[in-house]
XYZ file of C-alpha atoms in Angstrom:
352
model
C 57.335 82.030 221.876
C 61.068 81.051 221.201
C 60.581 77.256 222.267
C 57.465 76.983 220.040
C 59.695 78.393 216.992
C 62.469 76.224 217.786
C 60.323 73.118 218.146
C 58.219 73.897 214.834
C 61.474 73.991 212.916
C 63.158 70.994 214.807
C 60.177 68.805 214.302
C 60.027 69.415 210.564
C 63.739 69.089 210.201
C 64.183 65.990 212.249
C 60.763 64.474 211.015
C 59.667 63.625 214.536
C 56.589 61.467 214.080
C 54.325 63.577 216.291
C 50.927 65.036 215.803
C 51.063 69.116 215.238
C 48.839 71.759 216.654
C 45.833 72.104 214.419
C 45.091 75.761 216.009
C 41.551 74.888 216.111
C 39.168 73.387 218.949
C 38.351 70.843 216.528
C 40.082 67.994 218.690
C 38.225 68.156 221.820
C 39.372 64.620 222.747
C 40.938 61.401 221.113
C 39.591 59.495 218.315
C 40.537 56.020 219.001
C 39.184 54.529 222.419
C 38.609 50.683 223.791
C 34.621 50.861 223.256
C 33.753 47.199 222.310
C 33.601 44.385 224.652
C 34.195 42.068 221.885
C 37.000 43.598 219.767
C 38.225 46.622 221.775
C 38.925 49.585 219.599
C 36.352 51.728 217.808
C 35.743 55.448 217.439
C 32.800 57.092 219.169
C 30.200 57.278 216.942
C 29.631 60.277 214.711
C 32.617 61.788 215.903
C 35.399 63.897 214.082
C 39.085 64.138 214.602
C 41.830 66.184 212.774
C 45.113 64.652 212.771
C 48.017 66.742 211.424
C 51.571 65.808 211.075
C 54.255 67.293 209.052
C 53.128 65.324 205.679
C 49.676 65.330 205.964
C 46.661 67.306 207.278
C 43.376 65.285 207.441
C 39.998 65.285 209.126
C 38.459 61.899 210.228
C 34.906 61.202 210.566
C 33.217 58.182 211.994
C 29.804 56.930 211.389
C 27.181 55.924 213.663
C 28.665 52.365 214.032
C 31.838 53.817 215.032
C 33.855 53.225 211.902
C 35.601 55.586 209.221
C 32.831 55.219 206.641
C 29.782 56.633 205.268
C 26.450 55.390 206.636
C 25.674 51.969 205.597
C 22.449 49.977 206.010
C 22.352 46.590 207.663
C 20.368 45.384 204.559
C 20.889 45.961 200.702
C 19.910 44.105 197.728
C 22.974 45.349 196.076
C 26.237 43.282 196.147
C 28.708 44.652 198.906
C 32.158 43.842 199.971
C 33.221 43.838 203.879
C 36.945 45.013 204.118
C 38.926 44.123 207.638
C 42.268 45.556 208.629
C 43.945 47.733 210.477
C 45.138 51.475 210.149
C 46.283 51.058 206.523
C 42.599 49.869 205.884
C 41.347 52.625 207.720
C 43.346 55.073 205.860
C 45.478 57.121 207.974
C 46.988 60.267 206.643
C 44.832 60.155 203.562
C 41.362 61.726 202.823
C 38.526 59.012 202.455
C 38.095 59.316 198.543
C 41.796 58.399 198.302
C 42.073 55.278 200.402
C 41.810 51.627 198.855
C 38.172 50.766 199.772
C 36.998 54.088 198.252
C 39.027 53.547 194.899
C 37.852 50.085 194.809
C 34.320 51.080 195.235
C 34.729 53.892 192.669
C 35.800 51.776 189.985
C 33.767 48.759 190.626
C 30.755 50.263 191.769
C 30.431 47.930 194.308
C 30.282 49.294 197.687
C 32.971 48.486 200.055
C 32.179 48.700 204.126
C 35.130 49.864 205.627
C 35.710 48.145 209.194
C 39.437 49.008 209.118
C 40.882 50.355 212.389
C 43.744 51.783 213.850
C 45.194 51.684 217.102
C 46.497 47.977 218.339
C 44.162 46.049 216.103
C 45.316 42.637 214.657
C 43.852 39.635 212.933
C 42.268 38.065 216.073
C 40.194 41.495 216.328
C 39.424 41.111 212.603
C 37.807 37.798 213.468
C 35.912 39.074 216.375
C 34.535 42.137 214.592
C 33.444 40.232 211.647
C 31.425 37.753 213.791
C 29.865 40.140 216.009
C 29.312 43.063 213.931
C 30.560 43.214 209.953
C 28.327 39.491 209.554
C 25.216 41.500 210.125
C 25.558 43.555 206.903
C 24.629 41.844 203.794
C 27.408 41.390 201.654
C 28.794 38.747 199.256
C 32.860 39.005 199.651
C 35.389 39.724 202.612
C 38.503 41.499 201.858
C 40.936 41.096 204.596
C 44.333 43.160 204.850
C 47.250 41.945 207.129
C 50.046 43.652 208.047
C 53.040 41.386 209.038
C 54.781 44.118 210.783
C 52.448 44.810 213.608
C 49.829 42.140 213.310
C 52.111 39.440 214.658
C 52.799 41.731 217.807
C 49.339 43.023 218.199
C 48.313 39.158 218.219
C 50.930 38.204 220.823
C 49.833 38.198 224.659
C 53.328 37.596 225.910
C 54.612 40.600 224.053
C 51.637 42.821 225.391
C 52.545 41.594 228.798
C 56.168 42.358 228.611
C 55.721 45.880 227.114
C 53.109 46.559 230.374
C 50.197 47.374 227.869
C 47.232 48.585 229.744
C 44.622 48.184 226.861
C 41.465 46.162 226.716
C 42.336 43.803 223.859
C 41.492 40.089 223.043
C 44.195 37.261 222.358
C 44.235 33.686 221.539
C 45.233 31.384 224.155
C 46.187 27.934 224.253
C 47.579 25.745 221.328
C 46.170 25.575 217.763
C 43.521 25.153 216.697
C 42.029 24.896 220.341
C 42.137 28.366 221.487
C 40.079 30.519 223.882
C 39.769 34.220 223.927
C 41.251 35.859 226.755
C 41.639 39.599 227.335
C 44.349 41.195 228.336
C 42.185 43.514 231.174
C 39.468 41.725 232.922
C 36.987 44.630 232.280
C 36.966 47.448 229.482
C 36.693 49.987 232.122
C 40.215 49.580 233.264
C 41.745 50.371 229.811
C 44.096 53.795 229.883
C 41.936 54.026 226.247
C 38.787 54.957 227.647
C 36.736 58.059 226.374
C 37.472 61.466 228.534
C 36.978 65.004 228.015
C 39.946 66.974 228.187
C 40.103 70.023 230.671
C 39.802 73.374 228.621
C 43.746 74.245 229.627
C 44.513 70.615 228.023
C 42.759 71.636 224.912
C 44.783 74.938 224.484
C 47.835 73.091 224.942
C 47.249 70.121 222.677
C 45.501 72.133 219.770
C 47.687 75.298 219.902
C 51.356 74.380 220.812
C 54.128 72.076 219.787
C 55.574 71.792 223.315
C 52.478 69.846 224.650
C 52.577 67.516 221.860
C 56.497 66.803 222.194
C 55.991 66.508 225.820
C 53.532 63.857 225.404
C 56.107 61.916 222.880
C 58.630 62.220 225.216
C 56.655 60.788 228.045
C 55.957 57.716 225.968
C 59.565 57.232 225.173
C 60.284 57.586 228.910
C 57.667 54.815 229.616
C 59.336 52.514 227.100
C 62.868 53.447 228.452
C 61.483 52.267 232.100
C 60.786 48.634 230.819
C 63.460 46.221 232.070
C 65.798 45.551 228.924
C 65.214 41.862 229.145
C 61.272 42.717 228.658
C 62.199 44.639 225.550
C 62.027 42.936 221.981
C 65.510 43.587 220.426
C 65.286 44.593 216.384
C 66.482 41.060 215.637
C 63.376 39.298 216.993
C 60.783 41.699 216.330
C 57.976 39.603 214.459
C 57.721 40.817 210.750
C 57.418 39.312 207.208
C 61.066 37.458 207.636
C 60.625 36.753 211.269
C 57.985 35.335 213.125
C 57.294 31.806 215.013
C 55.069 29.089 214.366
C 52.965 29.828 217.379
C 52.487 33.430 215.637
C 51.756 32.036 212.374
C 49.216 29.506 213.953
C 47.092 32.191 215.635
C 46.933 34.662 212.362
C 45.821 31.228 210.655
C 43.238 30.639 212.902
C 41.698 34.064 212.399
C 41.744 33.481 208.820
C 39.968 30.100 209.235
C 37.261 31.532 211.633
C 36.719 34.630 208.886
C 36.414 32.127 206.349
C 34.106 29.858 208.363
C 31.594 32.472 209.113
C 31.512 33.968 205.880
C 30.125 30.654 204.404
C 29.834 30.604 200.633
C 31.142 34.375 200.223
C 34.337 34.888 198.645
C 37.189 35.779 201.235
C 40.101 37.515 199.757
C 43.471 38.099 201.904
C 46.367 40.174 200.953
C 49.374 41.258 203.026
C 50.852 44.430 203.114
C 54.915 45.316 203.349
C 56.012 48.374 205.020
C 59.184 49.913 203.124
C 61.903 48.865 205.298
C 60.582 45.154 204.599
C 60.578 45.938 200.930
C 64.276 46.913 201.325
C 64.997 43.705 203.133
C 63.552 41.663 200.441
C 65.709 43.221 197.875
C 68.591 42.789 199.679
C 67.993 39.184 200.945
C 65.386 37.888 198.116
C 63.519 35.695 200.800
C 59.934 35.691 201.326
C 58.964 32.855 204.140
C 55.500 34.523 205.057
C 54.364 34.832 201.545
C 54.897 31.212 200.781
C 53.194 29.964 204.217
C 50.304 32.319 203.873
C 49.651 31.231 200.336
C 49.946 27.693 201.581
C 47.574 28.320 204.373
C 45.132 30.136 202.141
C 45.066 27.160 199.425
C 44.067 25.167 202.179
C 41.145 27.072 203.778
C 40.048 27.742 200.223
C 40.579 31.629 200.259
C 42.128 33.462 197.473
C 45.653 35.418 198.556
C 47.505 38.195 197.236
C 51.257 39.073 198.400
C 51.872 42.837 197.516
C 55.764 42.394 198.404
C 56.725 40.560 195.556
C 54.529 43.225 193.303
C 56.914 46.001 194.187
C 59.682 44.295 192.081
C 58.597 46.046 189.053
C 59.167 49.671 190.906
C 62.323 51.373 191.688
C 63.221 52.046 195.275
C 62.546 55.614 194.848
C 58.895 54.783 193.502
C 58.629 52.409 196.620
C 59.218 55.136 199.019
C 56.764 57.298 197.376
C 54.118 54.433 198.134
C 54.394 55.579 202.064
C 53.916 58.785 203.988
C 57.288 60.267 204.331
C 56.331 61.279 208.157
C 54.139 58.470 209.232
C 54.797 55.079 207.448
C 51.217 54.388 206.234
C 50.391 54.332 202.518
C 50.239 57.721 200.746
C 47.977 58.341 198.123
C 50.330 56.445 195.632
C 50.372 53.377 197.969
C 46.685 53.003 198.030
C 46.501 53.697 194.256
C 49.129 50.814 193.957
C 47.299 48.575 196.395
C 44.139 49.382 194.468
C 45.494 48.196 190.834
C 46.974 44.869 192.540
C 43.815 43.910 194.201
C 41.553 44.642 191.437
C 43.513 42.642 188.845
C 44.414 39.819 191.053
C 41.056 38.566 192.717
C 38.644 36.499 190.939
C 35.942 38.466 192.589
C 36.657 41.963 190.733
C 36.646 39.959 187.375
C 33.518 38.124 187.349
């Protein structure tokens, strides 16, 4: 009991970014698994998961297709938008009604089918998801959210090999534009992120103690610490808005090109998302190479592009910080509202 009390205080004071006990039996297993042989990560159909941290407490629910969205019919006469992206699009840390796609849907009266997915999900997976699943839903526009702070990493096969990733994840192999798709594991069954039922004692510990969640956090840190130093990425070479190779950029370009090709005559809209540390770096150095490169690429491909980084210039640094969850780093409710207003006012599709 004393340990639980001490940890409860320490986690909140030190802002340790771990999940907290829910004191319910809602979470019988995880929410993100390697389930799909084409793009990897998805949710179990009609599943729910309560994620609780020091700054939010949200219940996630998946539909019959394994995405955090209401049920959507494959065929509809009305116009619709398919939204592709990672955890920011999925809306980690906020309720469904407060996330970007729901806000756009409510203001425009245009359904936005949310195919956002957390859990190691990059632009290569956006393309494969769109090609194999999302394209089947009638729609007349595609909204693609890019998060440079981890999309370059999620797309990079060499980085994932170095960090001993044992997830079932697709990567581009070869040289632009002659890529082939290679999966890190030769079978999805070998992934560490396969569905499993927790033992009863583990359910108790996971849902009712800080100790178990702290131990899981420390085990992850220890696993990373065992990776040889020459295999780790130093902060100075971690890909981001300001640091990426031509090879990494080419992979991102290829995914956007493939989405556009599969979309045909539909509107394709691409926007890039800065995290708070990138906003601070931008204010300090005033450089934005990725914004320039993506604008050039999108113009060549024939898709519209919005860079949200320079859109933050009108805000104070305190207002920028409020765009993100203090204990997690994803958009807060204010961040989703900010993105919605910029996207809605920028893209031609929403003005027609």
